[in-house]
Amino acid sequence: MTSSYRPDALIAADIGAYLEQHQSKSLLRFITCGSVDDGKSTLIGRLLYDSKMIFEDQLASLEADSKRLGTQGQEIDFALLVDGLAAEREQGITIDVAYRFFATEKRKFIVADTPGHEQYTRNMVTGASTADLAIILIDARKGVLTQTKRHSYLAHLLGIRHIVLAVNKMDLVGYDRAVFDRIVPDYRTFATSIGIADFTAIPISGFKGDNITAPSDNTPWYAGPALIEHLETVPVAGADERRPFRMPVQWVNRPNLDFRGFAGTIASGSIRPGDAVRILPSGRTSTAARIVTFDGDLEQAGRDQSITLTLTDEVDCSRGDVIVAADAAPQAADQFQATIVWMDQEDLLPGRAYWLKLGTQTVSATVQPPRHTICVNTMAELSARTLSLNDIGVAEVYTDRPIVFEPYADGGEGPNKDLGGFILIDKLTNATVAAGMLNFSLRRAQNVHWQALEITRDAHAAQKGQQPRLLWFTGLSGSGKSTIANLVEKKLHAMGKHSFLLDGDNVRHGLNRDLGFSDADRVENIRRVGEVAKLMTDAGLIVLTAFISPFRAERDMVRSMMPEGEFFEIFIDTPLEEAERRDVKGLYKKARAGEIANFTGISSPYEPPLAPEIRIDTSVTKPEDAADRIIEGILGIWSPVL
């Protein structure tokens, strides 16, 4: 089975004609996915080979590698064209996403080969996020498997509307029609249950080439199109062209004092000079003046074009804002329901602050405990307190400020990827931990607004004659946090200062009595205390807190709540051996005996501050001296006030 497409012939005859023809072709992005060893890499290798997109030196290398590393005896192992990592070739598996380009007479293609192993599901999500079509491969000998269902569900969840069911390795079952006829209805039952209304089923052999580029004589009972024919004719999504104008601002272009434009890539719709636009989330309106590009001004620009837009008015607009059609603006909100695919080895910590990136917008966000996770086998909604690697769950997401968004699934027009799809990033490691889709904003976000108060934060502080501050004492159990914090407050009280001490044990008797000591509960414990402490500083108080607060991320979260210069991290730095020797409450002894789980320093980690404002080593400093040193440090910082 070989293709009649010969790009080399046209290149040799008229390179200009070839380039002009090539430029006008439409582009289809698709992925291959499915379970392990279903033949995804082999299929892509066959497509590249049959479309004559392999250079002679690549072919020679492929033939040599097939003999040395291949799994097909002396025949060409097409999977080696795609599996480029050494570990992939050694193990015969796909680990990372591999992107390949090829073309036929009718269309250009970018294909993503995604891993089949469950542990690499996050890589499949990466490949699927930009695809228009998904080829779900099934080994004819094995039928529909769990990973087949998982990848199908994810493809549908990510808004891929064109699904091809490729029943592969038909050569290994003697091209038996009964096998094909058994697998297709089985898959249809599952597909219907998750909302896939239609798909195209094709019996193929990626290794032998059956029904890849031309109908196969080995399947006379199949009357449908060959795979390439289907890929060449499936309609490419054009919904974004019908949607209103949307352009996330990537940067403000200010080369000189006489020019100020807003650069970005148009996500949907089109724009002309004179069109009315709105800047979100501020809501300011203006009119498009010029559409500037490297090649000169344009009279009109549309989807996927990178432009610099100038406006007739001087409006406040910066990176992360979105310029939209004035009469068809999207929403802005800070509370959402979202579907989340967890992609990290470490579980979600509800309440922990992550970076949420949505288009050009980056905000701090927290995820609440999931409403449920989804079992891909039964589609049952399962209760869960967190999300683990490869879990798919529904949860509420709160951001620290409103973001411009549109629901990811928008009627029948395809996904709103630019303003509906987001990723979560760990603030400490910068690792992408999850991909998500915004479903809708929460009604309470629309009903709850800040109430303007006439007695301001500054007025409260002036009445007390002091600047509000938050002194955050952190350290191991037994380090002396509470003792030193209590001494500091006594000294502040004697100086006539208005203060309040929030102690970890005391707070757990009331406000946080419902929380345990799991990592997730520790995160929520500190979040609540941070919010209370912030309210107290708004009242003009000097607030002291004495909490182990073992994780840097949560201490940084509380710091971010406070105005610049009002948060002071005081690290009570006591070696574990010294804290354990003291063991005033007998907790270390119980932890060593296994009677207390998740005990910081023994069975749960403590992350010491990297740059605290004040550090006290209690192995060499007495509590009274430590309190004096802290007060002296505070007096130096607060000299205009205290």
XYZ file of C-alpha atoms in Angstrom:
642
model
C 0.000 0.000 0.000
C 1.709 3.238 -1.093
C 0.597 6.821 -1.634
C 0.420 8.477 -5.059
C 1.533 11.761 -3.514
C 4.986 12.735 -4.794
C 6.003 16.152 -3.423
C 9.563 15.623 -4.685
C 8.334 15.618 -8.321
C 6.682 19.040 -8.017
C 9.619 20.415 -6.039
C 12.001 19.392 -8.810
C 9.760 20.792 -11.572
C 8.705 24.108 -10.005
C 9.656 24.914 -6.420
C 7.671 28.173 -6.514
C 4.497 26.379 -7.528
C 5.047 23.801 -4.803
C 5.459 26.448 -2.078
C 2.401 28.374 -3.273
C 0.312 25.209 -3.326
C 1.633 24.179 0.070
C 0.866 27.539 1.670
C -2.788 27.448 0.663
C -3.473 24.025 2.193
C -5.524 23.735 5.344
C -3.901 22.344 8.494
C -5.297 19.519 10.627
C -3.860 18.826 14.064
C -4.555 15.352 15.397
C -3.336 12.917 18.030
C -3.008 9.171 18.282
C -3.936 7.739 21.656
C -5.116 4.575 23.319
C -3.654 1.860 25.506
C -0.107 0.539 25.655
C 1.121 -1.348 22.542
C -1.934 -0.503 20.458
C 0.425 0.641 17.689
C 0.279 4.436 17.875
C 3.924 5.090 16.991
C 3.863 2.462 14.258
C 0.809 4.083 12.669
C 2.461 7.520 12.598
C 5.657 6.039 11.203
C 3.615 4.409 8.441
C 1.870 7.729 7.657
C 5.239 9.490 7.349
C 6.659 6.687 5.223
C 3.714 6.419 2.856
C 3.435 10.200 2.426
C 7.090 10.298 1.272
C 8.068 12.621 4.114
C 11.255 10.715 5.018
C 14.649 11.734 3.681
C 16.976 9.094 2.257
C 19.413 9.335 5.170
C 16.487 8.968 7.627
C 15.290 5.892 5.748
C 18.777 4.362 5.817
C 19.030 5.063 9.537
C 15.548 3.601 10.088
C 16.469 0.396 8.282
C 19.650 0.050 10.345
C 17.881 0.824 13.629
C 15.097 -1.646 12.768
C 17.634 -4.471 12.562
C 19.335 -3.428 15.793
C 16.446 -2.200 17.980
C 13.276 -3.100 16.094
C 10.537 -5.490 17.142
C 9.558 -6.644 13.626
C 12.381 -9.018 12.793
C 14.138 -7.960 9.588
C 11.261 -5.695 8.488
C 11.065 -1.947 9.061
C 9.894 -0.948 12.530
C 7.994 2.268 11.783
C 7.643 3.120 15.478
C 11.340 4.047 15.568
C 10.575 7.069 13.371
C 8.637 8.597 16.238
C 10.134 7.157 19.428
C 13.221 9.329 19.555
C 14.203 9.058 23.233
C 16.783 6.404 24.081
C 14.569 5.071 26.875
C 11.664 4.760 24.427
C 13.716 2.724 21.965
C 15.208 0.515 24.664
C 11.845 -0.239 26.284
C 9.729 -0.172 23.132
C 7.312 2.344 24.644
C 6.359 5.989 24.127
C 7.143 8.268 27.079
C 6.967 11.841 25.844
C 4.725 13.546 23.288
C 6.302 13.455 19.810
C 5.084 15.947 17.195
C 5.554 15.188 13.509
C 4.638 17.092 10.353
C 3.583 15.602 7.031
C 1.484 16.607 4.058
C -0.518 15.193 1.188
C -1.803 16.859 -1.969
C -4.881 18.098 -0.123
C -3.831 19.012 3.414
C -1.016 19.609 5.905
C -0.929 17.692 9.186
C 0.661 17.988 12.606
C 0.307 14.750 14.531
C 1.080 14.189 18.199
C 2.037 10.682 19.267
C 0.979 10.404 22.917
C 1.982 7.767 25.483
C -0.327 4.886 26.302
C 0.978 4.179 29.799
C -1.272 5.457 32.585
C 1.630 7.172 34.364
C 2.126 9.392 31.298
C -1.515 10.399 30.925
C -0.509 14.037 31.567
C 1.511 13.923 28.341
C -1.571 12.756 26.452
C -3.470 15.772 27.810
C -0.695 18.040 26.536
C -0.967 16.591 23.029
C -4.760 16.683 23.006
C -4.996 20.319 24.120
C -4.380 21.648 20.582
C -5.871 18.810 18.499
C -8.865 18.916 16.164
C -9.131 15.135 15.797
C -8.197 12.084 17.844
C -7.359 8.633 16.513
C -8.232 6.164 19.263
C -6.307 2.979 18.534
C -7.480 -0.420 19.728
C -5.498 -3.641 19.472
C -7.858 -6.005 17.650
C -6.681 -8.838 19.892
C -7.489 -7.012 23.156
C -10.547 -4.864 22.476
C -11.607 -1.869 24.566
C -9.360 -1.374 27.613
C -9.364 1.029 30.573
C -6.814 3.342 28.980
C -8.885 3.355 25.780
C -11.752 4.718 27.835
C -9.564 7.178 29.742
C -8.110 8.677 26.560
C -11.505 8.795 24.868
C -13.000 10.595 27.847
C -10.130 13.081 28.000
C -10.321 13.739 24.250
C -14.057 14.443 24.545
C -13.524 16.507 27.718
C -10.941 18.647 25.933
C -13.425 19.387 23.159
C -12.087 17.201 20.340
C -15.135 16.731 18.122
C -13.746 14.343 15.496
C -12.995 10.829 16.712
C -11.547 7.994 14.630
C -11.720 4.495 16.087
C -8.804 2.681 14.456
C -9.044 -1.048 15.126
C -5.385 -1.879 14.599
C -3.385 -5.086 14.048
C -6.120 -6.643 11.963
C -3.372 -8.695 10.297
C -2.856 -10.525 13.609
C -6.494 -11.676 13.709
C -6.617 -12.744 10.068
C -8.618 -9.645 9.037
C -11.614 -11.256 10.703
C -14.697 -9.077 10.236
C -16.315 -10.616 13.313
C -13.560 -9.165 15.505
C -14.135 -5.684 14.082
C -17.919 -6.025 14.376
C -17.560 -7.032 18.012
C -15.239 -4.182 19.026
C -17.114 -1.307 17.364
C -20.460 -1.795 19.203
C -18.570 -2.311 22.464
C -16.805 1.017 22.006
C -20.015 2.724 20.838
C -21.739 1.811 24.106
C -19.014 3.526 26.094
C -18.713 6.485 23.697
C -22.438 7.192 23.930
C -22.263 7.138 27.735
C -19.695 9.955 27.771
C -21.371 12.082 25.119
C -19.479 11.093 21.951
C -22.362 11.126 19.490
C -20.464 9.948 16.430
C -17.130 8.489 15.387
C -15.570 6.870 12.304
C -14.443 3.265 12.712
C -11.711 1.936 10.385
C -10.055 -1.530 10.422
C -6.324 -1.033 9.866
C -2.880 -2.531 10.125
C -0.304 0.138 10.815
C 2.508 -2.352 10.257
C 1.240 -3.809 6.973
C -0.388 -0.600 5.725
C -3.948 -1.885 5.344
C -6.525 0.917 4.925
C -3.944 3.581 5.738
C -3.471 5.380 2.418
C -5.714 3.207 0.210
C -8.461 0.586 0.611
C -7.051 -2.840 1.432
C -7.810 -6.012 -0.509
C -7.596 -7.842 2.821
C -10.802 -6.196 4.069
C -13.271 -6.444 1.174
C -16.082 -6.308 3.737
C -15.145 -2.716 4.711
C -16.601 -0.036 2.409
C -15.554 3.094 4.277
C -12.676 5.503 3.584
C -8.989 4.783 4.141
C -7.489 6.684 7.050
C -5.671 9.305 4.950
C -8.787 9.949 2.869
C -10.758 10.615 6.052
C -8.043 12.889 7.472
C -7.960 14.848 4.203
C -11.692 15.497 4.150
C -12.746 15.926 7.789
C -13.788 19.584 8.305
C -11.308 21.709 10.241
C -12.891 23.554 13.142
C -13.841 27.125 12.327
C -15.969 28.049 15.326
C -13.500 30.652 16.593
C -14.029 32.644 13.397
C -17.743 32.944 14.179
C -17.197 34.059 17.753
C -16.886 37.705 18.846
C -13.504 39.402 18.864
C -11.161 38.370 21.674
C -7.466 39.278 22.014
C -5.515 38.542 25.222
C -2.838 41.212 25.617
C 0.668 39.753 25.693
C 2.612 42.973 26.122
C 2.383 46.738 25.719
C 4.390 47.870 22.683
C 5.940 51.254 23.530
C 8.994 51.796 21.258
C 8.890 55.580 21.690
C 6.880 58.383 23.251
C 4.657 58.712 20.184
C 3.452 55.110 19.937
C 1.559 52.866 22.346
C -0.023 49.662 21.133
C -1.200 46.387 22.599
C 0.338 43.236 21.159
C -1.317 39.841 21.136
C -2.683 36.975 19.087
C -6.354 37.106 18.168
C -8.118 34.191 19.852
C -11.426 34.550 18.029
C -13.397 36.852 15.780
C -11.972 39.728 13.744
C -11.190 43.412 14.144
C -11.203 46.468 11.869
C -10.147 50.068 12.526
C -13.186 51.911 13.856
C -14.597 48.894 15.742
C -15.722 49.571 19.311
C -13.777 47.536 21.881
C -13.840 46.986 25.625
C -10.863 46.358 27.955
C -11.478 43.670 30.551
C -11.581 43.256 33.481
C -11.665 47.075 33.953
C -14.588 47.513 31.532
C -13.189 50.680 29.897
C -14.271 51.217 26.287
C -12.450 52.664 23.278
C -12.183 52.314 19.497
C -9.636 50.425 17.413
C -7.430 52.951 15.595
C -4.773 50.940 13.734
C -3.887 47.281 13.209
C -0.094 47.295 13.081
C 2.086 44.419 11.859
C 5.705 44.019 10.757
C 4.547 44.126 7.127
C 2.448 47.257 7.589
C -1.044 48.221 8.739
C -3.999 45.945 7.993
C -7.596 46.790 7.174
C -8.786 43.665 8.971
C -7.266 40.937 11.159
C -8.704 37.626 12.310
C -8.145 34.507 14.365
C -4.553 33.379 15.010
C -3.052 36.593 13.593
C -0.447 38.322 15.760
C -0.990 42.080 15.727
C -0.382 45.276 17.640
C -3.634 47.155 18.163
C -3.707 50.889 18.845
C -6.716 52.625 20.370
C -8.144 56.101 19.978
C -8.137 56.699 23.759
C -5.435 56.536 26.425
C -6.802 53.626 28.465
C -5.193 51.566 31.197
C -4.387 48.235 29.576
C -1.545 45.821 30.312
C -0.449 42.187 29.951
C -3.195 39.854 31.153
C -6.034 42.160 30.120
C -8.288 41.087 27.256
C -9.474 43.382 24.453
C -12.925 42.291 23.269
C -15.834 43.397 21.114
C -17.607 46.132 23.064
C -21.094 44.719 22.472
C -20.230 41.069 23.193
C -17.978 41.000 26.249
C -17.159 37.801 28.170
C -17.465 37.490 31.940
C -14.994 38.318 34.692
C -15.151 36.447 38.000
C -13.001 35.081 40.818
C -14.899 31.918 41.809
C -15.566 29.015 39.473
C -16.528 25.409 39.143
C -13.894 23.605 37.093
C -13.038 20.157 35.819
C -9.432 19.349 36.694
C -7.042 16.686 35.405
C -4.348 16.216 38.048
C -0.918 15.663 36.477
C 1.531 15.646 39.402
C 2.987 12.863 41.542
C 2.140 14.864 44.664
C -1.557 15.052 45.556
C -3.578 18.246 45.383
C -3.500 20.146 48.656
C -6.889 21.871 48.898
C -6.461 25.448 50.077
C -2.836 25.712 48.944
C -2.137 28.619 46.615
C -1.068 27.686 43.080
C -0.430 29.889 40.063
C -3.353 29.687 37.636
C -2.450 30.564 34.057
C -5.300 31.274 31.662
C -4.098 32.659 28.351
C -1.929 35.657 29.240
C -3.517 35.987 32.687
C -1.609 34.645 35.693
C -3.227 34.800 39.128
C -2.926 33.093 42.491
C -5.613 30.451 42.989
C -6.745 27.898 45.527
C -8.640 24.687 44.823
C -11.267 23.502 47.271
C -11.759 19.826 48.186
C -13.216 18.090 45.101
C -16.940 17.632 44.790
C -16.159 14.275 43.184
C -13.796 12.408 40.910
C -14.869 10.503 37.801
C -14.301 6.773 37.271
C -13.511 6.366 33.568
C -14.679 2.735 33.555
C -18.191 3.315 34.876
C -18.460 7.139 34.675
C -19.523 7.015 38.325
C -18.951 10.115 40.459
C -16.812 9.115 43.447
C -16.336 11.078 46.647
C -12.796 12.356 47.223
C -10.911 14.732 49.508
C -8.056 15.374 47.103
C -6.825 14.612 43.587
C -4.008 12.164 42.822
C -1.994 11.550 39.660
C -4.308 11.094 36.621
C -7.465 11.779 38.630
C -10.219 13.700 36.878
C -12.307 15.694 39.300
C -14.739 18.576 39.664
C -13.882 21.259 42.214
C -14.355 24.920 43.032
C -11.467 27.253 42.215
C -10.987 30.669 43.813
C -8.640 33.294 42.364
C -7.173 36.283 44.193
C -8.655 38.700 41.656
C -11.225 38.531 38.858
C -10.099 36.980 35.583
C -11.676 37.234 32.151
C -13.070 33.897 31.046
C -15.578 31.996 28.949
C -16.837 28.487 29.743
C -14.556 25.926 28.105
C -17.525 24.070 26.607
C -19.581 26.655 24.751
C -22.672 25.156 23.187
C -21.928 23.272 19.985
C -19.233 25.612 18.667
C -16.245 23.780 20.116
C -14.074 24.552 23.122
C -13.042 28.013 24.292
C -9.421 27.010 24.812
C -7.959 30.502 25.130
C -10.336 31.831 27.787
C -11.673 28.572 29.228
C -8.688 26.250 29.573
C -6.074 26.776 32.280
C -3.102 25.148 33.952
C -2.080 25.117 37.616
C 1.579 25.671 38.512
C 3.266 24.841 41.814
C 4.618 28.107 43.223
C 7.751 26.523 44.686
C 8.838 24.134 41.927
C 7.258 25.894 38.906
C 6.025 22.455 37.796
C 2.707 22.228 35.961
C 0.550 20.133 38.286
C -2.850 20.181 36.583
C -4.834 21.135 33.514
C -8.349 22.409 33.906
C -11.479 23.608 32.173
C -13.683 26.349 33.631
C -17.313 25.247 33.619
C -19.041 28.345 34.998
C -18.627 31.116 37.572
C -20.320 30.603 40.920
C -23.459 32.606 41.546
C -22.246 33.621 44.975
C -19.299 35.359 43.267
C -21.865 37.615 41.580
C -23.877 38.139 44.778
C -21.003 38.936 47.145
C -19.310 42.333 46.803
C -16.920 44.369 48.918
C -18.817 46.696 51.202
C -17.258 50.157 51.386
C -16.486 51.030 55.045
C -16.091 54.594 56.227
C -13.733 53.736 59.081
C -10.694 52.638 57.111
C -7.700 50.506 58.001
C -5.571 53.634 58.325
C -8.139 55.227 60.610
C -8.061 52.215 62.954
C -4.261 52.318 63.054
C -4.172 56.078 63.665
C -6.619 55.741 66.550
C -4.236 53.257 68.198
C -1.135 55.255 67.355
C 0.622 52.365 65.694
C 1.164 50.617 62.415
C -0.547 47.212 62.098
C 1.890 44.333 61.763
C 1.772 40.544 61.619
C 4.577 38.782 63.531
C 4.562 35.190 62.284
C 6.435 32.836 64.642
C 7.308 29.504 63.000
C 9.369 26.513 64.120
C 9.205 22.920 65.291
C 7.019 21.751 68.136
C 8.942 22.466 71.329
C 11.070 25.181 69.769
C 9.676 27.831 72.092
C 7.400 29.736 69.695
C 4.523 30.204 72.121
C 6.793 31.072 75.037
C 8.705 33.734 73.112
C 5.594 35.119 71.377
C 3.901 35.475 74.771
C 6.912 37.368 76.167
C 6.961 39.671 73.137
C 3.276 40.471 73.554
C 3.796 41.216 77.256
C 6.495 43.727 76.322
C 4.283 45.290 73.643
C 1.422 45.541 76.127
C 3.692 47.213 78.664
C 4.626 49.742 75.969
C 0.948 50.580 75.491
C 0.601 48.823 72.141
C -2.603 47.116 71.014
C -1.873 43.492 70.146
C -3.324 39.999 70.075
C -1.639 36.585 70.112
C -3.126 33.765 68.016
C -1.670 30.513 69.347
C -1.815 27.271 67.383
C -3.237 25.128 70.180
C -5.815 27.723 71.228
C -7.145 28.208 67.694
C -7.695 24.454 67.321
C -10.111 24.521 70.259
C -12.588 26.661 68.317
C -12.069 28.089 64.850
C -10.133 25.052 63.580
C -11.505 22.311 65.791
C -12.716 20.435 62.698
C -9.205 20.068 61.242
C -6.775 17.217 61.740
C -3.074 17.049 60.914
C -2.984 15.764 57.358
C -1.100 17.943 54.882
C -4.395 19.225 53.491
C -5.714 20.072 56.980
C -2.463 21.850 57.857
C -2.818 23.974 54.724
C -6.408 24.898 55.623
C -5.375 25.599 59.228
C -2.866 28.229 58.126
C -5.190 29.690 55.483
C -7.878 30.336 58.077
C -5.421 31.792 60.568
C -3.986 34.023 57.858
C -7.435 35.373 57.006
C -8.211 36.043 60.696
C -4.839 37.715 61.220
C -5.423 39.940 58.209
C -8.803 41.056 59.590
C -7.153 41.855 62.918
C -4.462 43.962 61.261
C -7.242 45.736 59.349
C -8.496 46.726 62.809
C -5.101 48.291 63.468
C -3.745 45.566 65.762
C -0.241 44.156 66.046
C -0.944 40.441 65.611
C 1.376 37.672 66.777
C 0.876 34.074 65.651
C 2.623 30.982 67.003
C 2.144 28.088 64.584
C 4.449 25.347 63.359
C 3.215 26.264 59.848
C 5.519 23.657 58.290
C 5.131 24.564 54.595
C 6.769 27.585 52.945
C 3.926 27.826 50.411
C 1.367 28.634 53.111
C 3.636 31.084 54.923
C 4.223 32.815 51.578
C 0.464 32.765 50.978
C -0.159 34.658 54.231
C 2.659 37.089 53.372
C 0.931 37.788 50.043
C -2.301 38.677 51.905
C -0.582 41.494 53.746
C 0.463 44.937 52.493
C 4.135 45.244 51.633
C 6.311 45.459 54.753
C 3.682 44.359 57.296
C 4.517 40.635 57.474
C 7.487 39.562 59.596
C 8.534 35.940 59.579
C 10.259 35.037 62.851
C 12.016 31.685 62.618
C 12.453 30.038 66.025
C 15.321 27.859 64.844
C 15.716 24.978 67.283
C 17.477 21.760 66.234
C 15.206 18.711 66.187
C 17.337 16.965 68.816
C 16.926 19.903 71.217
C 13.166 20.211 70.588
C 12.792 16.464 71.111
C 14.890 16.581 74.298
C 12.551 19.177 75.763
C 9.328 17.375 74.677
C 7.243 19.346 77.168
C 3.969 17.763 75.986
C 5.346 14.275 75.379
C 4.415 14.491 71.703
C 7.767 13.426 70.265
C 7.747 10.293 72.409
C 4.281 9.385 71.109
C 5.303 10.167 67.526
C 8.377 7.935 67.781
C 6.129 5.171 69.128
C 3.816 5.541 66.146
C 0.950 6.829 68.266
C 0.769 10.186 66.441
C 0.671 10.269 62.639
C 1.913 13.149 60.480
C 4.000 14.679 63.253
C 6.220 17.492 61.995
C 9.909 16.638 62.128
C 9.272 12.906 62.553
C 6.755 11.650 59.986
C 5.908 14.943 58.272
C 8.403 17.478 56.866
C 9.218 20.959 58.106
C 10.365 23.457 55.477
C 12.481 26.111 57.238
C 12.242 29.734 56.077
C 14.774 30.733 53.438
C 14.970 34.431 54.303
C 13.112 35.212 57.555
C 13.058 38.765 58.841
C 14.286 37.514 62.234
C 15.973 34.248 63.212
C 16.322 33.062 66.801
C 18.429 30.037 67.753
C 16.959 28.933 71.085
C 19.723 26.411 71.646
C 21.975 29.383 72.503
C 19.434 32.146 73.275
C 17.181 32.249 76.333
C 13.486 33.106 75.817
C 13.750 36.455 77.654
C 16.775 37.454 75.616
C 15.035 36.298 72.414
C 12.009 38.480 73.211
C 14.252 41.488 73.845
C 16.082 40.903 70.577
C 12.789 40.691 68.669
C 11.506 43.890 70.282
C 14.800 45.631 69.457
C 14.493 44.464 65.861
C 10.923 45.642 65.721
C 11.847 48.999 67.225
C 14.437 49.429 64.497
C 11.909 48.627 61.799
C 9.099 50.642 63.408
C 11.170 53.529 64.737
C 8.730 56.185 63.399
C 5.895 54.568 65.345
C 7.059 52.698 68.437
